[in-house]
mmCIF file of C-alpha atoms in Angstrom:
data_model
loop_
_atom_site.group_PDB
_atom_site.id
_atom_site.type_symbol
_atom_site.label_atom_id
_atom_site.label_comp_id
_atom_site.label_asym_id
_atom_site.label_seq_id
_atom_site.Cartn_x
_atom_site.Cartn_y
_atom_site.Cartn_z
ATOM 1 C CA UNK A 1 -19.168 11.156 1.020
ATOM 2 C CA UNK A 2 -18.301 13.033 -2.162
ATOM 3 C CA UNK A 3 -21.973 13.493 -2.996
ATOM 4 C CA UNK A 4 -22.487 15.085 0.424
ATOM 5 C CA UNK A 5 -19.585 17.472 -0.212
ATOM 6 C CA UNK A 6 -21.046 18.477 -3.569
ATOM 7 C CA UNK A 7 -24.440 19.069 -1.953
ATOM 8 C CA UNK A 8 -22.935 21.152 0.866
ATOM 9 C CA UNK A 9 -20.962 23.309 -1.574
ATOM 10 C CA UNK A 10 -24.023 24.018 -3.679
ATOM 11 C CA UNK A 11 -22.667 22.280 -6.737
ATOM 12 C CA UNK A 12 -19.825 24.794 -7.229
ATOM 13 C CA UNK A 13 -17.132 22.762 -8.999
ATOM 14 C CA UNK A 14 -14.142 24.737 -7.713
ATOM 15 C CA UNK A 15 -15.281 24.876 -4.081
ATOM 16 C CA UNK A 16 -16.273 21.210 -4.144
ATOM 17 C CA UNK A 17 -12.894 20.211 -5.585
ATOM 18 C CA UNK A 18 -11.136 22.077 -2.767
ATOM 19 C CA UNK A 19 -13.481 20.732 -0.101
ATOM 20 C CA UNK A 20 -12.869 17.158 -1.229
ATOM 21 C CA UNK A 21 -9.266 17.532 -0.063
ATOM 22 C CA UNK A 22 -10.469 17.920 3.536
ATOM 23 C CA UNK A 23 -11.404 14.248 4.075
ATOM 24 C CA UNK A 24 -8.095 13.285 2.454
ATOM 25 C CA UNK A 25 -6.198 15.574 4.836
ATOM 26 C CA UNK A 26 -8.055 14.096 7.804
ATOM 27 C CA UNK A 27 -7.191 10.608 6.547
ATOM 28 C CA UNK A 28 -3.495 11.463 6.245
ATOM 29 C CA UNK A 29 -3.686 12.931 9.750
ATOM 30 C CA UNK A 30 -5.091 9.625 10.996
ATOM 31 C CA UNK A 31 -2.244 7.790 9.262
ATOM 32 C CA UNK A 32 0.286 10.164 10.841
ATOM 33 C CA UNK A 33 -1.210 9.417 14.262
ATOM 34 C CA UNK A 34 -1.653 5.644 14.019
ATOM 35 C CA UNK A 35 1.247 4.460 11.857
ATOM 36 C CA UNK A 36 4.147 5.493 14.166
ATOM 37 C CA UNK A 37 2.336 3.932 17.137
ATOM 38 C CA UNK A 38 1.835 0.712 15.194
ATOM 39 C CA UNK A 39 5.526 0.735 14.252
ATOM 40 C CA UNK A 40 6.589 1.096 17.881
ATOM 41 C CA UNK A 41 4.375 -1.805 18.894
ATOM 42 C CA UNK A 42 6.114 -3.896 16.229
ATOM 43 C CA UNK A 43 9.526 -2.798 17.510
ATOM 44 C CA UNK A 44 10.273 -0.620 14.511
ATOM 45 C CA UNK A 45 11.496 2.979 14.383
ATOM 46 C CA UNK A 46 8.599 5.433 14.280
ATOM 47 C CA UNK A 47 10.835 7.605 12.078
ATOM 48 C CA UNK A 48 10.838 4.901 9.416
ATOM 49 C CA UNK A 49 7.032 4.801 9.589
ATOM 50 C CA UNK A 50 6.703 8.563 9.188
ATOM 51 C CA UNK A 51 9.269 8.635 6.384
ATOM 52 C CA UNK A 52 7.730 5.830 4.317
ATOM 53 C CA UNK A 53 4.052 6.328 5.080
ATOM 54 C CA UNK A 54 3.434 9.998 5.826
ATOM 55 C CA UNK A 55 5.996 12.332 4.224
ATOM 56 C CA UNK A 56 6.324 10.099 1.172
ATOM 57 C CA UNK A 57 5.826 12.597 -1.678
ATOM 58 C CA UNK A 58 3.318 10.279 -3.348
ATOM 59 C CA UNK A 59 1.069 10.706 -0.301
ATOM 60 C CA UNK A 60 0.883 14.469 -0.773
ATOM 61 C CA UNK A 61 0.694 14.335 -4.561
ATOM 62 C CA UNK A 62 -1.994 11.673 -4.914
ATOM 63 C CA UNK A 63 -3.789 10.997 -1.636
ATOM 64 C CA UNK A 64 -4.293 14.696 -0.893
ATOM 65 C CA UNK A 65 -3.728 16.384 -4.252
ATOM 66 C CA UNK A 66 -5.669 13.731 -6.143
ATOM 67 C CA UNK A 67 -8.388 13.486 -3.449
ATOM 68 C CA UNK A 68 -8.498 9.718 -3.987
ATOM 69 C CA UNK A 69 -10.658 7.608 -1.708
ATOM 70 C CA UNK A 70 -7.577 5.426 -1.210
ATOM 71 C CA UNK A 71 -6.616 7.888 1.552
ATOM 72 C CA UNK A 72 -9.624 6.903 3.642
ATOM 73 C CA UNK A 73 -9.098 3.235 2.890
ATOM 74 C CA UNK A 74 -5.445 3.290 3.983
ATOM 75 C CA UNK A 75 -6.217 5.314 7.111
ATOM 76 C CA UNK A 76 -8.892 2.862 8.248
ATOM 77 C CA UNK A 77 -6.587 -0.087 7.550
ATOM 78 C CA UNK A 78 -3.768 1.456 9.617
ATOM 79 C CA UNK A 79 -6.163 2.257 12.463
ATOM 80 C CA UNK A 80 -7.541 -1.281 12.253
ATOM 81 C CA UNK A 81 -4.085 -2.816 12.528
ATOM 82 C CA UNK A 82 -3.288 -0.575 15.503
ATOM 83 C CA UNK A 83 -6.487 -1.741 17.218
ATOM 84 C CA UNK A 84 -5.594 -5.360 16.488
ATOM 85 C CA UNK A 85 -2.119 -4.822 17.953
ATOM 86 C CA UNK A 86 -3.870 -3.762 21.170
ATOM 87 C CA UNK A 87 -5.958 -6.933 21.169
ATOM 88 C CA UNK A 88 -9.191 -5.282 19.993
ATOM 89 C CA UNK A 89 -9.625 -7.533 16.978
ATOM 90 C CA UNK A 90 -13.392 -7.028 16.620
ATOM 91 C CA UNK A 91 -13.045 -3.251 16.384
ATOM 92 C CA UNK A 92 -10.104 -3.806 14.040
ATOM 93 C CA UNK A 93 -12.207 -6.018 11.766
ATOM 94 C CA UNK A 94 -14.929 -3.356 11.636
ATOM 95 C CA UNK A 95 -12.345 -0.655 10.811
ATOM 96 C CA UNK A 96 -10.928 -2.679 7.908
ATOM 97 C CA UNK A 97 -14.481 -3.398 6.714
ATOM 98 C CA UNK A 98 -15.113 0.347 6.720
ATOM 99 C CA UNK A 99 -11.939 0.782 4.693
ATOM 100 C CA UNK A 100 -13.227 -1.819 2.224
ATOM 101 C CA UNK A 101 -16.398 0.236 1.915
ATOM 102 C CA UNK A 102 -14.227 2.954 0.376
ATOM 103 C CA UNK A 103 -12.146 0.521 -1.685
ATOM 104 C CA UNK A 104 -12.695 -3.213 -1.622
ATOM 105 C CA UNK A 105 -8.993 -4.123 -1.765
ATOM 106 C CA UNK A 106 -8.767 -3.238 1.937
ATOM 107 C CA UNK A 107 -10.080 -6.735 2.706
ATOM 108 C CA UNK A 108 -6.572 -8.048 1.983
ATOM 109 C CA UNK A 109 -5.402 -6.316 5.175
ATOM 110 C CA UNK A 110 -7.558 -8.713 7.193
ATOM 111 C CA UNK A 111 -4.639 -11.158 7.080
ATOM 112 C CA UNK A 112 -2.769 -8.651 9.235
ATOM 113 C CA UNK A 113 -5.678 -8.314 11.666
ATOM 114 C CA UNK A 114 -5.937 -12.097 11.955
ATOM 115 C CA UNK A 115 -2.195 -12.436 12.517
ATOM 116 C CA UNK A 116 -2.109 -9.713 15.162
ATOM 117 C CA UNK A 117 -5.143 -11.204 16.917
ATOM 118 C CA UNK A 118 -3.424 -14.591 16.939
ATOM 119 C CA UNK A 119 -0.159 -13.204 18.307
ATOM 120 C CA UNK A 120 -1.993 -11.167 20.947
ATOM 121 C CA UNK A 121 -3.880 -14.282 22.060
ATOM 122 C CA UNK A 122 -0.521 -16.008 22.557
ATOM 123 C CA UNK A 123 0.774 -13.108 24.629
ATOM 124 C CA UNK A 124 3.205 -12.006 21.907
ATOM 125 C CA UNK A 125 3.194 -8.379 20.884
ATOM 126 C CA UNK A 126 5.864 -8.091 18.199
ATOM 127 C CA UNK A 127 6.448 -9.846 14.931
ATOM 128 C CA UNK A 128 8.472 -13.067 14.926
ATOM 129 C CA UNK A 129 10.994 -14.727 12.588
ATOM 130 C CA UNK A 130 9.599 -16.794 9.717
ATOM 131 C CA UNK A 131 10.930 -20.041 11.207
ATOM 132 C CA UNK A 132 9.037 -19.654 14.496
ATOM 133 C CA UNK A 133 6.358 -22.196 15.424
ATOM 134 C CA UNK A 134 2.659 -21.520 14.790
ATOM 135 C CA UNK A 135 -0.433 -23.239 16.136
ATOM 136 C CA UNK A 136 -2.206 -23.427 12.798
ATOM 137 C CA UNK A 137 -5.527 -24.639 14.207
ATOM 138 C CA UNK A 138 -5.748 -21.696 16.610
ATOM 139 C CA UNK A 139 -4.716 -19.282 13.890
ATOM 140 C CA UNK A 140 -7.353 -20.566 11.440
ATOM 141 C CA UNK A 141 -10.085 -20.285 14.102
ATOM 142 C CA UNK A 142 -9.114 -16.697 14.893
ATOM 143 C CA UNK A 143 -8.865 -15.805 11.190
ATOM 144 C CA UNK A 144 -12.346 -17.227 10.574
ATOM 145 C CA UNK A 145 -13.807 -15.063 13.337
ATOM 146 C CA UNK A 146 -12.043 -11.981 12.007
ATOM 147 C CA UNK A 147 -13.402 -12.645 8.526
ATOM 148 C CA UNK A 148 -16.936 -13.224 9.805
ATOM 149 C CA UNK A 149 -17.019 -9.990 11.803
ATOM 150 C CA UNK A 150 -15.615 -8.031 8.866
ATOM 151 C CA UNK A 151 -18.194 -9.484 6.474
ATOM 152 C CA UNK A 152 -21.087 -8.650 8.788
ATOM 153 C CA UNK A 153 -19.772 -5.114 9.248
ATOM 154 C CA UNK A 154 -19.297 -4.633 5.506
ATOM 155 C CA UNK A 155 -22.803 -5.927 4.782
ATOM 156 C CA UNK A 156 -24.250 -3.610 7.434
ATOM 157 C CA UNK A 157 -22.440 -0.602 5.973
ATOM 158 C CA UNK A 158 -23.683 -1.544 2.508
ATOM 159 C CA UNK A 159 -27.236 -1.763 3.798
ATOM 160 C CA UNK A 160 -27.079 1.538 5.698
ATOM 161 C CA UNK A 161 -25.509 3.425 2.787
ATOM 162 C CA UNK A 162 -28.067 2.074 0.339
ATOM 163 C CA UNK A 163 -25.385 1.783 -2.350
ATOM 164 C CA UNK A 164 -25.911 -1.939 -2.872
ATOM 165 C CA UNK A 165 -23.667 -4.609 -4.375
ATOM 166 C CA UNK A 166 -23.518 -3.377 -7.965
ATOM 167 C CA UNK A 167 -19.728 -3.128 -7.784
ATOM 168 C CA UNK A 168 -19.425 -6.938 -7.927
ATOM 169 C CA UNK A 169 -20.675 -7.068 -11.506
ATOM 170 C CA UNK A 170 -18.139 -4.409 -12.485
ATOM 171 C CA UNK A 171 -14.978 -5.920 -10.993
ATOM 172 C CA UNK A 172 -13.652 -6.613 -14.492
ATOM 173 C CA UNK A 173 -13.907 -3.004 -15.663
ATOM 174 C CA UNK A 174 -10.346 -1.958 -14.620
ATOM 175 C CA UNK A 175 -8.858 -4.779 -16.689
ATOM 176 C CA UNK A 176 -10.528 -3.464 -19.827
ATOM 177 C CA UNK A 177 -8.084 -0.542 -19.987
ATOM 178 C CA UNK A 178 -4.414 -1.052 -20.915
ATOM 179 C CA UNK A 179 -2.469 0.233 -17.912
ATOM 180 C CA UNK A 180 0.997 1.597 -18.658
ATOM 181 C CA UNK A 181 2.126 0.862 -15.088
ATOM 182 C CA UNK A 182 0.855 -2.719 -14.759
ATOM 183 C CA UNK A 183 3.751 -5.184 -15.190
ATOM 184 C CA UNK A 184 1.506 -8.011 -16.401
ATOM 185 C CA UNK A 185 -0.529 -5.853 -18.784
ATOM 186 C CA UNK A 186 2.566 -4.299 -20.319
ATOM 187 C CA UNK A 187 4.287 -7.682 -20.578
ATOM 188 C CA UNK A 188 1.333 -9.121 -22.448
ATOM 189 C CA UNK A 189 1.025 -6.088 -24.692
ATOM 190 C CA UNK A 190 4.778 -6.108 -25.332
ATOM 191 C CA UNK A 191 4.841 -9.749 -26.399
ATOM 192 C CA UNK A 192 1.774 -9.282 -28.596
ATOM 193 C CA UNK A 193 3.251 -6.147 -30.174
ATOM 194 C CA UNK A 194 6.585 -7.842 -30.876
ATOM 195 C CA UNK A 195 4.895 -10.820 -32.558
ATOM 196 C CA UNK A 196 2.694 -8.526 -34.624
ATOM 197 C CA UNK A 197 5.772 -6.560 -35.714
ATOM 198 C CA UNK A 198 7.393 -9.718 -37.141
ATOM 199 C CA UNK A 199 4.302 -10.631 -39.097
ATOM 200 C CA UNK A 200 2.253 -12.856 -36.797
ATOM 201 C CA UNK A 201 -1.466 -12.346 -37.610
ATOM 202 C CA UNK A 202 -3.315 -10.181 -35.118
ATOM 203 C CA UNK A 203 -6.023 -12.795 -34.632
ATOM 204 C CA UNK A 204 -3.316 -15.024 -33.136
ATOM 205 C CA UNK A 205 -1.841 -12.366 -30.872
ATOM 206 C CA UNK A 206 -5.103 -10.834 -29.659
ATOM 207 C CA UNK A 207 -5.439 -13.262 -26.767
ATOM 208 C CA UNK A 208 -1.879 -12.919 -25.440
ATOM 209 C CA UNK A 209 -2.449 -9.886 -23.211
ATOM 210 C CA UNK A 210 -5.582 -11.345 -21.533
ATOM 211 C CA UNK A 211 -3.759 -14.657 -21.037
ATOM 212 C CA UNK A 212 -0.811 -12.935 -19.337
ATOM 213 C CA UNK A 213 -3.225 -10.993 -17.126
ATOM 214 C CA UNK A 214 -4.903 -14.236 -16.068
ATOM 215 C CA UNK A 215 -1.487 -15.774 -15.340
ATOM 216 C CA UNK A 216 -0.663 -12.731 -13.236
ATOM 217 C CA UNK A 217 -3.840 -13.117 -11.210
ATOM 218 C CA UNK A 218 -3.115 -16.817 -10.656
ATOM 219 C CA UNK A 219 0.345 -15.891 -9.383
ATOM 220 C CA UNK A 220 -1.286 -13.373 -7.043
ATOM 221 C CA UNK A 221 -3.595 -16.074 -5.649
ATOM 222 C CA UNK A 222 -0.631 -18.370 -4.958
ATOM 223 C CA UNK A 223 1.325 -15.552 -3.300
ATOM 224 C CA UNK A 224 -1.662 -14.528 -1.173
ATOM 225 C CA UNK A 225 -2.101 -18.117 -0.006
ATOM 226 C CA UNK A 226 1.523 -18.204 1.192
ATOM 227 C CA UNK A 227 1.196 -14.783 2.824
ATOM 228 C CA UNK A 228 -1.991 -15.829 4.635
ATOM 229 C CA UNK A 229 -0.770 -19.229 5.796
ATOM 230 C CA UNK A 230 2.946 -18.614 6.477
ATOM 231 C CA UNK A 231 3.682 -14.907 6.825
ATOM 232 C CA UNK A 232 0.572 -13.533 8.566
ATOM 233 C CA UNK A 233 0.739 -15.504 11.863
ATOM 234 C CA UNK A 234 4.415 -14.583 12.247
ATOM 235 C CA UNK A 235 4.697 -11.102 10.740
ATOM 236 C CA UNK A 236 1.149 -9.710 10.516
ATOM 237 C CA UNK A 237 1.866 -6.127 9.457
ATOM 238 C CA UNK A 238 4.334 -7.307 6.833
ATOM 239 C CA UNK A 239 1.707 -9.764 5.598
ATOM 240 C CA UNK A 240 -0.891 -7.007 5.173
ATOM 241 C CA UNK A 241 1.637 -4.796 3.360
ATOM 242 C CA UNK A 242 2.841 -7.508 0.984
ATOM 243 C CA UNK A 243 -0.670 -8.785 0.303
ATOM 244 C CA UNK A 244 -1.607 -5.335 -0.975
ATOM 245 C CA UNK A 245 1.662 -4.899 -2.893
ATOM 246 C CA UNK A 246 1.418 -8.320 -4.545
ATOM 247 C CA UNK A 247 -2.161 -7.624 -5.561
ATOM 248 C CA UNK A 248 -1.056 -4.283 -7.029
ATOM 249 C CA UNK A 249 1.882 -5.717 -8.970
ATOM 250 C CA UNK A 250 -0.103 -8.659 -10.344
ATOM 251 C CA UNK A 251 -3.266 -6.741 -11.164
ATOM 252 C CA UNK A 252 -4.279 -5.730 -14.697
ATOM 253 C CA UNK A 253 -4.447 -2.034 -13.796
ATOM 254 C CA UNK A 254 -2.022 0.053 -11.738
ATOM 255 C CA UNK A 255 -2.060 3.752 -10.926
ATOM 256 C CA UNK A 256 0.718 5.511 -8.943
ATOM 257 C CA UNK A 257 -1.352 5.797 -5.764
ATOM 258 C CA UNK A 258 -2.094 2.048 -5.744
ATOM 259 C CA UNK A 259 1.494 1.463 -4.618
ATOM 260 C CA UNK A 260 0.753 3.373 -1.413
ATOM 261 C CA UNK A 261 -1.661 0.654 -0.249
ATOM 262 C CA UNK A 262 1.250 -1.507 0.827
ATOM 263 C CA UNK A 263 4.130 0.972 1.012
ATOM 264 C CA UNK A 264 2.496 2.906 3.860
ATOM 265 C CA UNK A 265 2.224 -0.297 5.914
ATOM 266 C CA UNK A 266 5.839 -1.271 5.182
ATOM 267 C CA UNK A 267 6.830 1.651 7.378
ATOM 268 C CA UNK A 268 5.499 -0.203 10.428
ATOM 269 C CA UNK A 269 7.349 -3.485 9.904
ATOM 270 C CA UNK A 270 10.960 -4.581 9.526
ATOM 271 C CA UNK A 271 11.981 -3.732 5.962
ATOM 272 C CA UNK A 272 15.231 -4.811 4.336
ATOM 273 C CA UNK A 273 17.407 -1.925 3.178
ATOM 274 C CA UNK A 274 17.365 -3.277 -0.390
ATOM 275 C CA UNK A 275 13.572 -3.037 -0.367
ATOM 276 C CA UNK A 276 13.744 0.512 0.993
ATOM 277 C CA UNK A 277 16.236 1.469 -1.700
ATOM 278 C CA UNK A 278 14.002 -0.021 -4.389
ATOM 279 C CA UNK A 279 11.022 1.879 -2.982
ATOM 280 C CA UNK A 280 12.928 5.148 -3.273
ATOM 281 C CA UNK A 281 13.615 4.543 -6.963
ATOM 282 C CA UNK A 282 10.049 3.367 -7.586
ATOM 283 C CA UNK A 283 8.747 6.478 -5.843
ATOM 284 C CA UNK A 284 10.976 8.649 -8.014
ATOM 285 C CA UNK A 285 9.737 6.900 -11.160
ATOM 286 C CA UNK A 286 6.075 7.273 -10.176
ATOM 287 C CA UNK A 287 6.606 10.956 -9.359
ATOM 288 C CA UNK A 288 8.196 11.443 -12.782
ATOM 289 C CA UNK A 289 5.359 9.596 -14.488
ATOM 290 C CA UNK A 290 2.776 11.680 -12.636
ATOM 291 C CA UNK A 291 4.488 14.973 -13.474
ATOM 292 C CA UNK A 292 4.774 14.070 -17.155
ATOM 293 C CA UNK A 293 1.153 12.974 -17.241
ATOM 294 C CA UNK A 294 -0.029 16.301 -15.829
ATOM 295 C CA UNK A 295 2.326 18.282 -18.089
ATOM 296 C CA UNK A 296 1.208 16.538 -21.284
ATOM 297 C CA UNK A 297 -2.486 16.865 -20.441
ATOM 298 C CA UNK A 298 -2.046 20.602 -19.812
ATOM 299 C CA UNK A 299 0.038 21.293 -22.906
ATOM 300 C CA UNK A 300 3.297 21.859 -21.017
ATOM 301 C CA UNK A 301 5.239 18.790 -22.104
ATOM 302 C CA UNK A 302 8.677 20.434 -22.180
ATOM 303 C CA UNK A 303 8.240 21.841 -18.671
ATOM 304 C CA UNK A 304 7.380 18.346 -17.446
ATOM 305 C CA UNK A 305 10.389 16.834 -19.204
ATOM 306 C CA UNK A 306 12.680 19.483 -17.714
ATOM 307 C CA UNK A 307 11.305 18.906 -14.204
ATOM 308 C CA UNK A 308 11.730 15.141 -14.488
ATOM 309 C CA UNK A 309 15.263 15.459 -15.888
ATOM 310 C CA UNK A 310 16.294 17.780 -13.058
ATOM 311 C CA UNK A 311 14.793 15.478 -10.438
ATOM 312 C CA UNK A 312 16.441 12.377 -11.931
ATOM 313 C CA UNK A 313 19.827 14.107 -12.086
ATOM 314 C CA UNK A 314 19.527 15.252 -8.463
ATOM 315 C CA UNK A 315 18.607 11.762 -7.299
ATOM 316 C CA UNK A 316 21.431 10.165 -9.276
ATOM 317 C CA UNK A 317 24.084 12.594 -7.985
ATOM 318 C CA UNK A 318 23.131 11.857 -4.391
ATOM 319 C CA UNK A 319 22.347 8.161 -4.750
ATOM 320 C CA UNK A 320 25.028 7.272 -2.201
ATOM 321 C CA UNK A 321 22.735 8.704 0.492
ATOM 322 C CA UNK A 322 20.384 5.790 -0.132
ATOM 323 C CA UNK A 323 22.969 3.272 1.088
ATOM 324 C CA UNK A 324 21.984 3.775 4.710
ATOM 325 C CA UNK A 325 18.201 3.901 5.063
ATOM 326 C CA UNK A 326 16.542 4.495 8.399
ATOM 327 C CA UNK A 327 17.128 1.355 10.510
ATOM 328 C CA UNK A 328 14.506 -1.056 11.746
ATOM 329 C CA UNK A 329 14.551 -3.809 14.326
ATOM 330 C CA UNK A 330 14.840 -7.395 13.166
ATOM 331 C CA UNK A 331 11.698 -9.465 13.818
ATOM 332 C CA UNK A 332 11.863 -11.043 17.247
ATOM 333 C CA UNK A 333 14.171 -8.446 18.809
ATOM 334 C CA UNK A 334 13.087 -7.053 22.165
ATOM 335 C CA UNK A 335 14.362 -5.277 25.222
ATOM 336 C CA UNK A 336 16.640 -2.301 25.626
ATOM 337 C CA UNK A 337 18.847 -3.297 22.703
ATOM 338 C CA UNK A 338 15.856 -3.171 20.373
ATOM 339 C CA UNK A 339 14.943 0.224 21.683
ATOM 340 C CA UNK A 340 18.428 1.453 20.986
ATOM 341 C CA UNK A 341 18.323 -0.001 17.503
ATOM 342 C CA UNK A 342 15.276 2.027 16.608
ATOM 343 C CA UNK A 343 17.049 5.337 17.176
ATOM 344 C CA UNK A 344 17.280 6.872 13.715
ATOM 345 C CA UNK A 345 20.533 7.829 12.090
ATOM 346 C CA UNK A 346 19.862 10.848 9.943
ATOM 347 C CA UNK A 347 21.117 9.609 6.581
ATOM 348 C CA UNK A 348 19.743 12.514 4.604
ATOM 349 C CA UNK A 349 17.170 10.480 2.692
ATOM 350 C CA UNK A 350 14.261 12.666 3.751
ATOM 351 C CA UNK A 351 16.190 15.763 2.738
ATOM 352 C CA UNK A 352 17.110 14.093 -0.548
ATOM 353 C CA UNK A 353 13.481 13.318 -1.423
ATOM 354 C CA UNK A 354 12.383 16.801 -0.397
ATOM 355 C CA UNK A 355 14.958 18.284 -2.780
ATOM 356 C CA UNK A 356 13.829 15.984 -5.595
#
């Protein structure tokens, strides 16, 4: 896609850089269309979906401003989940496969497609409590079909594009760079640095960071197994969101826009207010990190520090506004009461983030 844009713009770097924002804008438009509709089908306030997944400042800063292909991936995942919520699981599987063609991590959202297909087959449209019963045999059969269709679609797209499977051999490349935002990478580096500081030979500490990264990936595998087996057939959209977030947190490399993989989807499922509050602070931190990064690279460090300090002070002064996030319906709620519960109470959070 980017090669086509470069060709169409005649190789002009400035025009091509501007033109590459157009697909990102279209992707965000698709998210703005599909995400609120998915939220309503799950019995959640569409306002929460728009707030978390569309007007989130990280969306504008990184998906559009950074012209990352994550925008297309997320849009196709959201559209796929909306299709699955309507019972069109084959089209949904193809949509997620197309998203994986932009970024392979989209395949994790197939747990949501499988869960929605299972719930639709049972005549249930909304997410259910975690203690509800599940016909595991039926769920596994549906999940297998979803996975098969997605694999065939992905293989077909790979064949048509002519880009091949070279990315498989390079899956370890991201882990070769020390990521300042990866919890596991920084934990490993921190332990190794502390031991080196007290005199432990470097040949003994050199393997600590890779070992912690491997432990993080093992923890991700365990968490994904629980999400797939327990969470997905009961709360499919939540399962897709948390699968992507767990993979992000446990991965060796994290960039600010990686967090949006799961955060956007959290807008379409019941989300505890403590999680929403944490997401606000995480968003603020990632915005600060991004601003400082740009400022330092462009030789304007003090301007970046001043901007971050002002934003942090504004957020801290008005932190009480975060105590009442936009409400969502508890899983399993239905009827007129649920509809009433989804009416937003304007708590000022959107205005707060816009000021920050």
